[in-house]
PDB file of C-alpha atoms and ligand atoms in Angstrom:
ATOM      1  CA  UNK F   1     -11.008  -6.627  12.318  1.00 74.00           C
ATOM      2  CA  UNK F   2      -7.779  -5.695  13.803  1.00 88.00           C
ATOM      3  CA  UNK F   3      -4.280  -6.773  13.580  1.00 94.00           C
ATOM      4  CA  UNK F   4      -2.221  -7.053  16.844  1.00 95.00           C
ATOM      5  CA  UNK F   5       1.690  -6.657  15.996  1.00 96.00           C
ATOM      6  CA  UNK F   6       3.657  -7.880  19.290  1.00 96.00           C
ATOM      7  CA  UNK F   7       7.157  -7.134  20.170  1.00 97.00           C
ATOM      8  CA  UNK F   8       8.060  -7.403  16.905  1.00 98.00           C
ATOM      9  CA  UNK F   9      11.868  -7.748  16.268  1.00 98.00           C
ATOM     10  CA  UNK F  10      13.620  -8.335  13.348  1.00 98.00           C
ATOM     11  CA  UNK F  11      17.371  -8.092  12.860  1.00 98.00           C
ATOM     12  CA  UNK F  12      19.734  -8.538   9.335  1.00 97.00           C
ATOM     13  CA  UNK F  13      23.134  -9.732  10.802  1.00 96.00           C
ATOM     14  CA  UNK F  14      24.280  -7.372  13.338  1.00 95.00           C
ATOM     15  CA  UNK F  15      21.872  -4.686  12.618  1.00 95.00           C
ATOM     16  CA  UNK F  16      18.519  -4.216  14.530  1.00 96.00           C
ATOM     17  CA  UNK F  17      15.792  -3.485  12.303  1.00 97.00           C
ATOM     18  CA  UNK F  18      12.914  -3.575  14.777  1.00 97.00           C
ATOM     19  CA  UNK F  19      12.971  -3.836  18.049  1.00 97.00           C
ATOM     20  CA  UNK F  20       9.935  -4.773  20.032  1.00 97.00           C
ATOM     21  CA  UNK F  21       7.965  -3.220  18.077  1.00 97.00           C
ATOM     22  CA  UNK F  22       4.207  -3.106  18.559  1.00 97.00           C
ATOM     23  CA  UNK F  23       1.207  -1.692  16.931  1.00 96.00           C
ATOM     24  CA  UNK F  24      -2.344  -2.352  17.023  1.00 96.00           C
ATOM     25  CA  UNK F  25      -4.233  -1.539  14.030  1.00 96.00           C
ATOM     26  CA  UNK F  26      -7.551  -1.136  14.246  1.00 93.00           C
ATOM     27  CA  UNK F  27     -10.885  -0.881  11.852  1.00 89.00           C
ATOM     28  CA  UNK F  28     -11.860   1.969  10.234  1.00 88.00           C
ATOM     29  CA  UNK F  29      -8.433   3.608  11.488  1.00 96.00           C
ATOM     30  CA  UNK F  30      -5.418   5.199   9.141  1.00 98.00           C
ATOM     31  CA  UNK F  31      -1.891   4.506  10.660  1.00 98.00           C
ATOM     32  CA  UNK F  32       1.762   6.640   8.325  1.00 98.00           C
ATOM     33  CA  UNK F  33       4.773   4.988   9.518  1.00 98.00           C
ATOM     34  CA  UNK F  34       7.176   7.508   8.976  1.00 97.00           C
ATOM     35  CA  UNK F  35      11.141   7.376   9.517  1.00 96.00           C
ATOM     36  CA  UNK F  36      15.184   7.658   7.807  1.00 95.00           C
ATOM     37  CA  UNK F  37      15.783   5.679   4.452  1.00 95.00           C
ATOM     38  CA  UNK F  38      16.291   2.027   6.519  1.00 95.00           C
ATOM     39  CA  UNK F  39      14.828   2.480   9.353  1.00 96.00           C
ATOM     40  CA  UNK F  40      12.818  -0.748   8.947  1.00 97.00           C
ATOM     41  CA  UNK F  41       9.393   0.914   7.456  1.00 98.00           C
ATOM     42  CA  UNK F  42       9.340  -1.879   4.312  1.00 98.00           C
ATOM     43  CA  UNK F  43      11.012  -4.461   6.588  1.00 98.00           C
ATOM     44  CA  UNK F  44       7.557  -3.977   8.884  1.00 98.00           C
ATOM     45  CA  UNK F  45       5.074  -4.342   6.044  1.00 98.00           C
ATOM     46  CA  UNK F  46       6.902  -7.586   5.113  1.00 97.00           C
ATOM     47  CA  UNK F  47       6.090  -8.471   8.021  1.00 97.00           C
ATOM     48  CA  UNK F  48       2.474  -7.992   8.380  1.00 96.00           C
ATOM     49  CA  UNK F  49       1.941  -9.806   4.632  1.00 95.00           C
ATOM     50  CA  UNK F  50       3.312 -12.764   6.111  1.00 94.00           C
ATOM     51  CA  UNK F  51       6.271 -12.264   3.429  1.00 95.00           C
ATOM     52  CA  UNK F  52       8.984 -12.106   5.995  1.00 96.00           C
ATOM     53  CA  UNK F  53       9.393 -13.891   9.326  1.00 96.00           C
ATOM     54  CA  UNK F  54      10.119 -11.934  12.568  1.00 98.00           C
ATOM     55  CA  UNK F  55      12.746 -13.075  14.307  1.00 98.00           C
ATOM     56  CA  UNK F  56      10.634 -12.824  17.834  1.00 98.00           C
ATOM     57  CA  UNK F  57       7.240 -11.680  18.226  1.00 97.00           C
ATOM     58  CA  UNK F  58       3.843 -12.080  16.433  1.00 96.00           C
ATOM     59  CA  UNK F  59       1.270 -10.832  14.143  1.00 95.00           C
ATOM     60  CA  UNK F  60      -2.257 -11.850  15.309  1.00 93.00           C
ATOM     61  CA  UNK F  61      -4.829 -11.344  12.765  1.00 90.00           C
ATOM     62  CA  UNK F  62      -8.201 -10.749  14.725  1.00 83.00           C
ATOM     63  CA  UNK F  63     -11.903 -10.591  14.404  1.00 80.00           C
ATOM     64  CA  UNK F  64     -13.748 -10.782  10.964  1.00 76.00           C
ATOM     65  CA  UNK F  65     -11.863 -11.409   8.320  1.00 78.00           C
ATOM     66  CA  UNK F  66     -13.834 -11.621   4.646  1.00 79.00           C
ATOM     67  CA  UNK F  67     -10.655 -14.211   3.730  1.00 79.00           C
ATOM     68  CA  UNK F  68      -9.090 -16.828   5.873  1.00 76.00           C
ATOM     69  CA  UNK F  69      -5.844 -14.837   5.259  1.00 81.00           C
ATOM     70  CA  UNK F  70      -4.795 -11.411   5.366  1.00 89.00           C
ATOM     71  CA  UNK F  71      -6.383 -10.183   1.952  1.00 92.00           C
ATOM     72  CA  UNK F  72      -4.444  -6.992   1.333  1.00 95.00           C
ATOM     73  CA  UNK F  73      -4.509  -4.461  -1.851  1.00 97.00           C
ATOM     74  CA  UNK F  74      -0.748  -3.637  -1.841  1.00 98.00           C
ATOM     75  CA  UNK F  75       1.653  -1.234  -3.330  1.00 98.00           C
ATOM     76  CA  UNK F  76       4.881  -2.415  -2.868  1.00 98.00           C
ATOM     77  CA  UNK F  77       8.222  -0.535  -2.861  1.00 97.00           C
ATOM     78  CA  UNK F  78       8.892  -1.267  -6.314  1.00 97.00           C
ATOM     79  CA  UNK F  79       5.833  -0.848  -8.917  1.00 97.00           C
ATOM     80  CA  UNK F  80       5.571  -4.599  -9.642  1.00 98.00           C
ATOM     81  CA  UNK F  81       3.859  -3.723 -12.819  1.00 98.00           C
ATOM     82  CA  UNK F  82       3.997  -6.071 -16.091  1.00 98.00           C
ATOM     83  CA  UNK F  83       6.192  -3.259 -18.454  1.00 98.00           C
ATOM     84  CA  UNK F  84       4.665  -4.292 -21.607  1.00 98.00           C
ATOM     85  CA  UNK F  85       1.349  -4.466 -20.535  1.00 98.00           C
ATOM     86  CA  UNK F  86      -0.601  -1.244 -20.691  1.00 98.00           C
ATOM     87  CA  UNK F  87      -2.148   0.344 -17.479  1.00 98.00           C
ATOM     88  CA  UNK F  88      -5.712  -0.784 -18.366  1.00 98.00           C
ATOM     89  CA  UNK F  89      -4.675  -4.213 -19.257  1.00 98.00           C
ATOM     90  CA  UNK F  90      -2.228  -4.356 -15.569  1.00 98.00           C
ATOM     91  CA  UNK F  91      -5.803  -3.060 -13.954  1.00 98.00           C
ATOM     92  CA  UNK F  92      -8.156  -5.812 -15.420  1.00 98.00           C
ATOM     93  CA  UNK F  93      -5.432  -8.844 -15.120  1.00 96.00           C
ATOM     94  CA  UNK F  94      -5.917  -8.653 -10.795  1.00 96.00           C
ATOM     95  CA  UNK F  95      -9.487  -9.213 -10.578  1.00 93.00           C
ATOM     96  CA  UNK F  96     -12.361 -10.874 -12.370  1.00 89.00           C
ATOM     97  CA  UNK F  97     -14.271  -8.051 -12.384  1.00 91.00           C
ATOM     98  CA  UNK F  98     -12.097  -5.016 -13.403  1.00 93.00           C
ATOM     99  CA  UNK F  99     -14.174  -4.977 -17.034  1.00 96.00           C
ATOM    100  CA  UNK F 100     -11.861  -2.940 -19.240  1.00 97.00           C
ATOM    101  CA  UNK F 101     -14.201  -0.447 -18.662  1.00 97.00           C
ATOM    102  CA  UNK F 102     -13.847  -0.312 -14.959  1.00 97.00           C
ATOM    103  CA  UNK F 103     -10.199  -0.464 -15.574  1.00 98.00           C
ATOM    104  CA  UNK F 104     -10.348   2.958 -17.265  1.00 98.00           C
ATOM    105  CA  UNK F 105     -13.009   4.952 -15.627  1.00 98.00           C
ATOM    106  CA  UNK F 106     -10.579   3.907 -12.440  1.00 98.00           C
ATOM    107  CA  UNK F 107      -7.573   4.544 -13.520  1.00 98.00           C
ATOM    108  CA  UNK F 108      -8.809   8.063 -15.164  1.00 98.00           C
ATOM    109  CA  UNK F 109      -9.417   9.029 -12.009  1.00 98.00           C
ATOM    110  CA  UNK F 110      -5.257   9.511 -11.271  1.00 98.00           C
ATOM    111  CA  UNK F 111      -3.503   9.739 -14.861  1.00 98.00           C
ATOM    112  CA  UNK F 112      -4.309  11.591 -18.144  1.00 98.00           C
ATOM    113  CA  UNK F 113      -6.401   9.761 -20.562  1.00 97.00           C
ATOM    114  CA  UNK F 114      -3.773   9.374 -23.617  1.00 97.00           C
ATOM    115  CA  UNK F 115      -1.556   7.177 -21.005  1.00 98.00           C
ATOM    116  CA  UNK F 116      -3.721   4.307 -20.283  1.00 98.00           C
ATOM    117  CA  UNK F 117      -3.683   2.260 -23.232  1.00 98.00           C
ATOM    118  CA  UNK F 118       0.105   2.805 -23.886  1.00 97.00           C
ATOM    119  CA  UNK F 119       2.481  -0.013 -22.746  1.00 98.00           C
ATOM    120  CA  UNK F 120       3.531   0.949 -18.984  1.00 98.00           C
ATOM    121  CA  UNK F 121       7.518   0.826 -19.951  1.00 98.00           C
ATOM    122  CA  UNK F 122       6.563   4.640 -21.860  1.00 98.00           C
ATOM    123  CA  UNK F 123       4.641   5.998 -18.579  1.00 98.00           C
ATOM    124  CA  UNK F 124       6.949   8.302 -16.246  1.00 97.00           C
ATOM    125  CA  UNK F 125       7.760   7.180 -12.828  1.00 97.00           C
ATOM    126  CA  UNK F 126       5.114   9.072 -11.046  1.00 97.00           C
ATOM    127  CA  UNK F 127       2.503   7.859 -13.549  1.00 98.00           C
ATOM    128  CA  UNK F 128       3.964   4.134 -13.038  1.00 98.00           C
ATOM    129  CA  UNK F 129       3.365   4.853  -9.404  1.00 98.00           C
ATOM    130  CA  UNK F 130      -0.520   5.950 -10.182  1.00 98.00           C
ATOM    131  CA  UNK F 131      -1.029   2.898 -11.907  1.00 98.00           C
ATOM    132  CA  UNK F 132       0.409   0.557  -9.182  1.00 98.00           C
ATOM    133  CA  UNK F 133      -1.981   2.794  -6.543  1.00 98.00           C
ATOM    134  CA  UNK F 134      -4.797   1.980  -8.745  1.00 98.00           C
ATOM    135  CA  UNK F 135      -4.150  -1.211  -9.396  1.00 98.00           C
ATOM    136  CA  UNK F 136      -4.191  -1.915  -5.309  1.00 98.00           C
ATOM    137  CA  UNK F 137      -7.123  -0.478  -4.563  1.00 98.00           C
ATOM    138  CA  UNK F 138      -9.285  -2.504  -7.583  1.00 97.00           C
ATOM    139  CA  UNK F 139      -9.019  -5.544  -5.848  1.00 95.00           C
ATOM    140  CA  UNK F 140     -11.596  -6.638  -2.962  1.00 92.00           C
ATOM    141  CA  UNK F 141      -9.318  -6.861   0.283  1.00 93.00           C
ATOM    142  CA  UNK F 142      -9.126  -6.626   4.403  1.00 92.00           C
ATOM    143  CA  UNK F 143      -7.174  -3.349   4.104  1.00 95.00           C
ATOM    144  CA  UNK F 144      -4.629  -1.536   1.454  1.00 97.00           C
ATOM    145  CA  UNK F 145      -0.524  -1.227   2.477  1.00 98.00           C
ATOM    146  CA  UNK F 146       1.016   1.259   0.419  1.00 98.00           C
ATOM    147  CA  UNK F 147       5.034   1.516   0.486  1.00 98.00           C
ATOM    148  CA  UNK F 148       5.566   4.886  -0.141  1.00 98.00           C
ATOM    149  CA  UNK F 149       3.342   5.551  -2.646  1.00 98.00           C
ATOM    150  CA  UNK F 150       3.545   8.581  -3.447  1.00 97.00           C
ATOM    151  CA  UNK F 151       6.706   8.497  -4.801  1.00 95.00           C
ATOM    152  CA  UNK F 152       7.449  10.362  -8.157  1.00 94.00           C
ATOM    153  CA  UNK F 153       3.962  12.465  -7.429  1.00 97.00           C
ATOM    154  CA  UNK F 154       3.632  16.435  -7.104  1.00 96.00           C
ATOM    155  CA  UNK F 155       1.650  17.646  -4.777  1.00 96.00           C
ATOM    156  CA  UNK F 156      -0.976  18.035  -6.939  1.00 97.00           C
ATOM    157  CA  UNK F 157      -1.596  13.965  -8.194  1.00 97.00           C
ATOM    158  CA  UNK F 158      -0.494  13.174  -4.418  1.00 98.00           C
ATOM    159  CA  UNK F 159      -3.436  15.225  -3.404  1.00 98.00           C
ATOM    160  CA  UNK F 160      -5.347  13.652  -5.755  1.00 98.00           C
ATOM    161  CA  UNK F 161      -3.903  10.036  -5.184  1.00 98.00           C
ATOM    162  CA  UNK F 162      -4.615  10.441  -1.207  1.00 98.00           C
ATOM    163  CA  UNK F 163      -8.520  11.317  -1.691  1.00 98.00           C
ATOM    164  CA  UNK F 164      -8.555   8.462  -3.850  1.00 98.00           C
ATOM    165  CA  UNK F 165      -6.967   5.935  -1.556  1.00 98.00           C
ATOM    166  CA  UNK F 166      -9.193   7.546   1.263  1.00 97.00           C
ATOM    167  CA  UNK F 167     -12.579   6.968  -1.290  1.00 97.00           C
ATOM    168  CA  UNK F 168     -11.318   3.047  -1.687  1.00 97.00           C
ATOM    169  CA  UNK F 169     -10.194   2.428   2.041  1.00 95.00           C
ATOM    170  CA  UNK F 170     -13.960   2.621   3.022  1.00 93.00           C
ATOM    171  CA  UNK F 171     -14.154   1.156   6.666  1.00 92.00           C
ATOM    172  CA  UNK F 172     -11.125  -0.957   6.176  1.00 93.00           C
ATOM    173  CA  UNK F 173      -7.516  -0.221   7.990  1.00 95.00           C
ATOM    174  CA  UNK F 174      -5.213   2.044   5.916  1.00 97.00           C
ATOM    175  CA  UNK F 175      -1.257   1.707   6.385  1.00 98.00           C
ATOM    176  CA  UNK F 176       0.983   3.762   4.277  1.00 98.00           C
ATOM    177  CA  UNK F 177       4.548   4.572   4.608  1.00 98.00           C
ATOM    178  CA  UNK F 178       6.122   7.675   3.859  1.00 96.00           C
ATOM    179  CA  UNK F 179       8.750  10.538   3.883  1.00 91.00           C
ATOM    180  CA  UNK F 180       6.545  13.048   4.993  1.00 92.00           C
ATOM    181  CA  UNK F 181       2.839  13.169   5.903  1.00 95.00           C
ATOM    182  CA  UNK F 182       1.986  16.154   3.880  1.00 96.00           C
ATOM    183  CA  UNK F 183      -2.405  15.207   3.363  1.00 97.00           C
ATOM    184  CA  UNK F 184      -1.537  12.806   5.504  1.00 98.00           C
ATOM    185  CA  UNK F 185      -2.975  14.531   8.671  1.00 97.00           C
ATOM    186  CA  UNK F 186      -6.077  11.986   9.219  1.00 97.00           C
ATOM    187  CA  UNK F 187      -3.667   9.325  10.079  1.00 98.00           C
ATOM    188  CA  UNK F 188      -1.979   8.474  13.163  1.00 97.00           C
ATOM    189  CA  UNK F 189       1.945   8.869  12.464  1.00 97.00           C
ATOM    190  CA  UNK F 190       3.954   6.013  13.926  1.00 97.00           C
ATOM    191  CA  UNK F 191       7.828   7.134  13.603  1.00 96.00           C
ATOM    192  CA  UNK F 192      10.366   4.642  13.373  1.00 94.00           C
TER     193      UNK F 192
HETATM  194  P1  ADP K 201      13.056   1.459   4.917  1.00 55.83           P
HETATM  195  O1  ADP K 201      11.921   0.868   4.141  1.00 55.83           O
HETATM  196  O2  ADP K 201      12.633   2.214   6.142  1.00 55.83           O
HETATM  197  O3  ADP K 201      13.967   2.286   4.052  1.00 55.83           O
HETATM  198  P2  ADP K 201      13.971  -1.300   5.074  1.00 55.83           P
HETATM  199  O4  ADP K 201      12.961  -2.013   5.877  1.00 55.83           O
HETATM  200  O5  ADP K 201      13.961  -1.489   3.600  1.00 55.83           O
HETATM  201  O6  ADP K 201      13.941   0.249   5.474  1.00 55.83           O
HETATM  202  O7  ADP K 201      15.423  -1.722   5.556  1.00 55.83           O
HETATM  203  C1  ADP K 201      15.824  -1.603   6.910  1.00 55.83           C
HETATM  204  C2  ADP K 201      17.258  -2.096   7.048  1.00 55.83           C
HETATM  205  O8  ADP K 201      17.299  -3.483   6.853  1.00 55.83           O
HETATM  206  C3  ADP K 201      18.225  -1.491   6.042  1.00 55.83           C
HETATM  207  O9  ADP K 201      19.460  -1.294   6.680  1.00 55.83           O
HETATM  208  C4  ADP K 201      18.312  -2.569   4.975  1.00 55.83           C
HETATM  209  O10 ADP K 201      19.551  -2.523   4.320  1.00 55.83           O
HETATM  210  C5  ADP K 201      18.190  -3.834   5.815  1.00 55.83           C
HETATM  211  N1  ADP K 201      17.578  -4.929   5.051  1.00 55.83           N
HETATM  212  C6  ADP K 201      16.309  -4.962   4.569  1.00 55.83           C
HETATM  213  N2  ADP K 201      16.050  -6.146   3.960  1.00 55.83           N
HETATM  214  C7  ADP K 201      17.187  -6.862   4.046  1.00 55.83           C
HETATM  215  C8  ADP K 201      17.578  -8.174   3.604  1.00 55.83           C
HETATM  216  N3  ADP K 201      16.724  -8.969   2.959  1.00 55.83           N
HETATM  217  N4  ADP K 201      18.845  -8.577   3.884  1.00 55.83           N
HETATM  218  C9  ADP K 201      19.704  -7.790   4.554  1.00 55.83           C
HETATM  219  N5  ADP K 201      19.410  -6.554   5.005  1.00 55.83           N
HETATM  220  C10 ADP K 201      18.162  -6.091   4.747  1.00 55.83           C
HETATM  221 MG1   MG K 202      11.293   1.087   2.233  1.00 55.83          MG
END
């Protein structure tokens, strides 16, 4: 599969967010869109979900797609998680078959094991951010979109976090955004 983004341009009032942008991403392939605190990185992931309209240009979804729609595990900008839930329980609630077991041997693999079962309000940001990784990548999809996921993580957990992400991406398309592209190296860095 492949998505085909074409002069894709997107504007909020007076300012232009994208212009013309265009990307193909491709199978098997790991794109970091990198770039300034607004320069559009979020704004172009909207996009590509389908959850905000260019204002010119399209997104062409092509070749085999398991779904009739653009099936993505996501990690959003903000963690999106249910607060009184705990990480195991925001883990099985996405998919049929995240057993609560597969929920923890998962979710062990990026936070300590006496932080699972407590309510995700009394996890730190960084571990909130695990949890939302995890969460993405336990659901069957096309490809995972990660808005700067790594926020919140030291180097170490990134590390870990990144070989993670990489285990889970199997053949699919990987597009992350973020600050830097420390571990990052395997994918191709699109600046905006
Ligand atoms: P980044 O993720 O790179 O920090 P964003 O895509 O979030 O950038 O935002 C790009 C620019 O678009 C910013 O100037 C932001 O304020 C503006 N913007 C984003 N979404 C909206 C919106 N819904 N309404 C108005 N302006 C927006
Ligand atoms: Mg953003």
């Amino acid at each position: 599969m492949t998505i085909d983004l074409e002069n894709i341009s997107k504007s909020y009032g007076a300012r232009k967010v994208l212009d013309n942008f265009n990307l193909e991403i491709a199978d098997d392939h790991s794109y970091v869109i990198t770039g300034p605190s607004g320069s559009g990185k979020t704004t172009l992931l909207r996009i590509i979900l389908g959850l905000e309209e260019p204002d010119s240009g399209k997104v062409h979804l092509m070749g085999d797609y398991k779904y009739a729609w653009l099936n993505a595990g996501v990690v959003f900008q903000e963690n999106r998680l249910c607060e009184n839930f705990t990480a195991v329980q925001n883990v099985v609630m996405v998919n049929k078959k995240n057993s609560v077991k597969v929920a923890e041997e998962e979710l062990l693999r990026l936070l300590p094991e006496d932080s699972i079962h407590k309510p995700v309000s009394e996890l730190s940001g960084g571990m909130k951010r695990r949890v939302s990784i995890v969460r993405a990548c336990c659901i069957p999809s096309d490809m995972l979109i990660l808005d700067e996921p790594f926020t919140g993580l030291d180097s170490d957990n990134r590390k870990l976090a990144i070989d993670y992400i990489r285990e889970k991406q199997g053949r699919n398309p990987l597009l992350i955004t973020a600050h830097d592209t420390e571990g990052l190296e395997f994918c191709r860095e699109i600046r905006l």
